[in-house]
Amino acid sequence: MAKRVLAVDDSKTMRDMVNFTLKNAGYEVIEAEDGLKALALAKAQSVDVILTDINMPNMDGISLVKELRAQPQYRSTPILILTTEGGDDKKAAGRAAGATGWIVKPFSPDKLIAVINKVCP
């Protein structure tokens, strides 16, 4: 059975790129355009990996990571932050919230797949 990835980004173009890359690698992808929608999707169905942007309307990625980590079913689920933000302060905030890893946009499709394969074998 295909691993299910929740891709969260307010940019439709970015969601489309992630979706295309991961579906071609055999993953099932569900999408949300902000943290609130992502949280609702994650509560309604289980996902194996979460990829989230930081800067989004309604609920940002750091808040989403904190909310997901508060859910028993997502305490150990890999959560990767996929963002243009590369600053150490943002990375520290992501780690403190419970993020598993950090990928800076623009991403290489091969690197994205490699990282997801690593955190979700």
Tab-separated table of C-alpha atoms in Angstrom:
chain	number	residue	atom	x	y	z
A	1	MET	CA	0.000	0.000	0.000
A	2	ALA	CA	1.306	3.459	-0.907
A	3	LYS	CA	2.494	5.739	1.873
A	4	ARG	CA	0.230	8.771	2.240
A	5	VAL	CA	1.805	12.236	2.292
A	6	LEU	CA	-0.013	15.380	3.398
A	7	ALA	CA	1.400	18.339	1.429
A	8	VAL	CA	0.596	21.723	2.970
A	9	ASP	CA	1.405	24.939	1.116
A	10	ASP	CA	-0.573	28.055	0.220
A	11	SER	CA	1.019	28.012	-3.252
A	12	LYS	CA	-0.931	25.805	-5.660
A	13	THR	CA	2.139	25.664	-7.913
A	14	MET	CA	4.261	24.288	-5.059
A	15	ARG	CA	1.576	21.745	-4.081
A	16	ASP	CA	1.363	20.654	-7.727
A	17	MET	CA	5.159	20.202	-7.907
A	18	VAL	CA	5.229	18.161	-4.686
A	19	ASN	CA	2.204	16.133	-5.814
A	20	PHE	CA	3.742	15.374	-9.234
A	21	THR	CA	7.121	14.436	-7.734
A	22	LEU	CA	5.727	12.162	-5.031
A	23	LYS	CA	2.997	10.479	-7.098
A	24	ASN	CA	5.645	9.531	-9.669
A	25	ALA	CA	7.636	7.975	-6.804
A	26	GLY	CA	4.633	5.866	-5.750
A	27	TYR	CA	3.238	7.955	-2.905
A	28	GLU	CA	-0.382	8.924	-2.374
A	29	VAL	CA	-0.655	12.697	-1.863
A	30	ILE	CA	-3.384	14.720	-0.191
A	31	GLU	CA	-3.170	18.516	-0.208
A	32	ALA	CA	-4.121	21.445	1.982
A	33	GLU	CA	-3.577	25.145	1.374
A	34	ASP	CA	-3.143	26.150	5.028
A	35	GLY	CA	-2.554	24.730	8.481
A	36	LEU	CA	-6.217	24.722	9.535
A	37	LYS	CA	-7.277	22.628	6.539
A	38	ALA	CA	-4.249	20.361	7.018
A	39	LEU	CA	-5.123	19.765	10.666
A	40	ALA	CA	-8.719	18.870	9.742
A	41	LEU	CA	-7.491	16.446	7.035
A	42	ALA	CA	-4.949	14.869	9.373
A	43	LYS	CA	-7.646	14.305	12.019
A	44	ALA	CA	-10.054	12.812	9.438
A	45	GLN	CA	-7.597	10.313	7.942
A	46	SER	CA	-4.177	9.004	8.820
A	47	VAL	CA	-1.086	10.116	6.936
A	48	ASP	CA	2.444	8.676	7.011
A	49	VAL	CA	4.432	11.877	6.375
A	50	ILE	CA	3.588	15.582	6.502
A	51	LEU	CA	5.311	18.261	4.395
A	52	THR	CA	4.457	21.819	5.385
A	53	ASP	CA	5.399	25.339	4.416
A	54	ILE	CA	5.893	27.881	7.213
A	55	ASN	CA	4.304	31.068	5.879
A	56	MET	CA	0.608	30.412	5.221
A	57	PRO	CA	-2.681	32.149	6.019
A	58	ASN	CA	-5.013	30.987	8.850
A	59	MET	CA	-2.407	28.761	10.557
A	60	ASP	CA	1.323	28.812	9.847
A	61	GLY	CA	3.525	25.726	9.593
A	62	ILE	CA	5.131	26.025	13.055
A	63	SER	CA	1.675	26.203	14.688
A	64	LEU	CA	0.567	23.242	12.563
A	65	VAL	CA	3.535	21.156	13.744
A	66	LYS	CA	2.693	21.976	17.385
A	67	GLU	CA	-0.994	21.092	16.864
A	68	LEU	CA	-0.118	17.805	15.126
A	69	ARG	CA	2.354	16.819	17.841
A	70	ALA	CA	-0.450	17.334	20.384
A	71	GLN	CA	-2.462	14.603	18.587
A	72	PRO	CA	-1.606	11.089	19.872
A	73	GLN	CA	-1.558	9.589	16.354
A	74	TYR	CA	1.015	12.164	15.142
A	75	ARG	CA	3.482	12.188	18.065
A	76	SER	CA	6.065	10.243	16.040
A	77	THR	CA	4.932	10.884	12.440
A	78	PRO	CA	7.687	12.477	10.332
A	79	ILE	CA	6.925	16.164	9.726
A	80	LEU	CA	9.150	17.952	7.240
A	81	ILE	CA	9.173	21.709	6.775
A	82	LEU	CA	9.475	22.686	3.103
A	83	THR	CA	10.101	26.425	2.923
A	84	THR	CA	12.087	29.289	1.456
A	85	GLU	CA	13.055	30.209	5.035
A	86	GLY	CA	16.611	29.102	5.786
A	87	GLY	CA	17.386	31.120	8.915
A	88	ASP	CA	18.675	29.386	12.033
A	89	ASP	CA	15.961	31.038	14.167
A	90	LYS	CA	13.207	29.538	11.990
A	91	LYS	CA	14.925	26.129	12.018
A	92	ALA	CA	15.220	26.293	15.807
A	93	ALA	CA	11.506	27.177	16.067
A	94	GLY	CA	10.683	24.247	13.771
A	95	ARG	CA	12.758	21.836	15.854
A	96	ALA	CA	11.257	23.162	19.075
A	97	ALA	CA	7.755	22.612	17.651
A	98	GLY	CA	8.650	19.002	16.801
A	99	ALA	CA	9.597	19.071	13.109
A	100	THR	CA	11.613	16.075	11.932
A	101	GLY	CA	13.521	17.885	9.189
A	102	TRP	CA	13.883	20.921	6.955
A	103	ILE	CA	13.983	21.217	3.161
A	104	VAL	CA	14.663	24.586	1.537
A	105	LYS	CA	12.745	25.582	-1.613
A	106	PRO	CA	13.269	25.327	-4.455
A	107	PHE	CA	13.725	21.609	-3.859
A	108	SER	CA	15.318	18.959	-6.027
A	109	PRO	CA	12.753	16.205	-6.760
A	110	ASP	CA	15.399	13.517	-6.130
A	111	LYS	CA	16.347	15.061	-2.786
A	112	LEU	CA	12.695	15.350	-1.710
A	113	ILE	CA	12.081	11.683	-2.501
A	114	ALA	CA	15.325	10.653	-0.771
A	115	VAL	CA	14.416	12.550	2.405
A	116	ILE	CA	10.888	11.124	2.501
A	117	ASN	CA	12.213	7.598	1.894
A	118	LYS	CA	14.662	8.135	4.762
A	119	VAL	CA	12.102	9.345	7.324
A	120	CYS	CA	9.331	6.975	6.181
A	121	PRO	CA	10.902	3.692	5.009
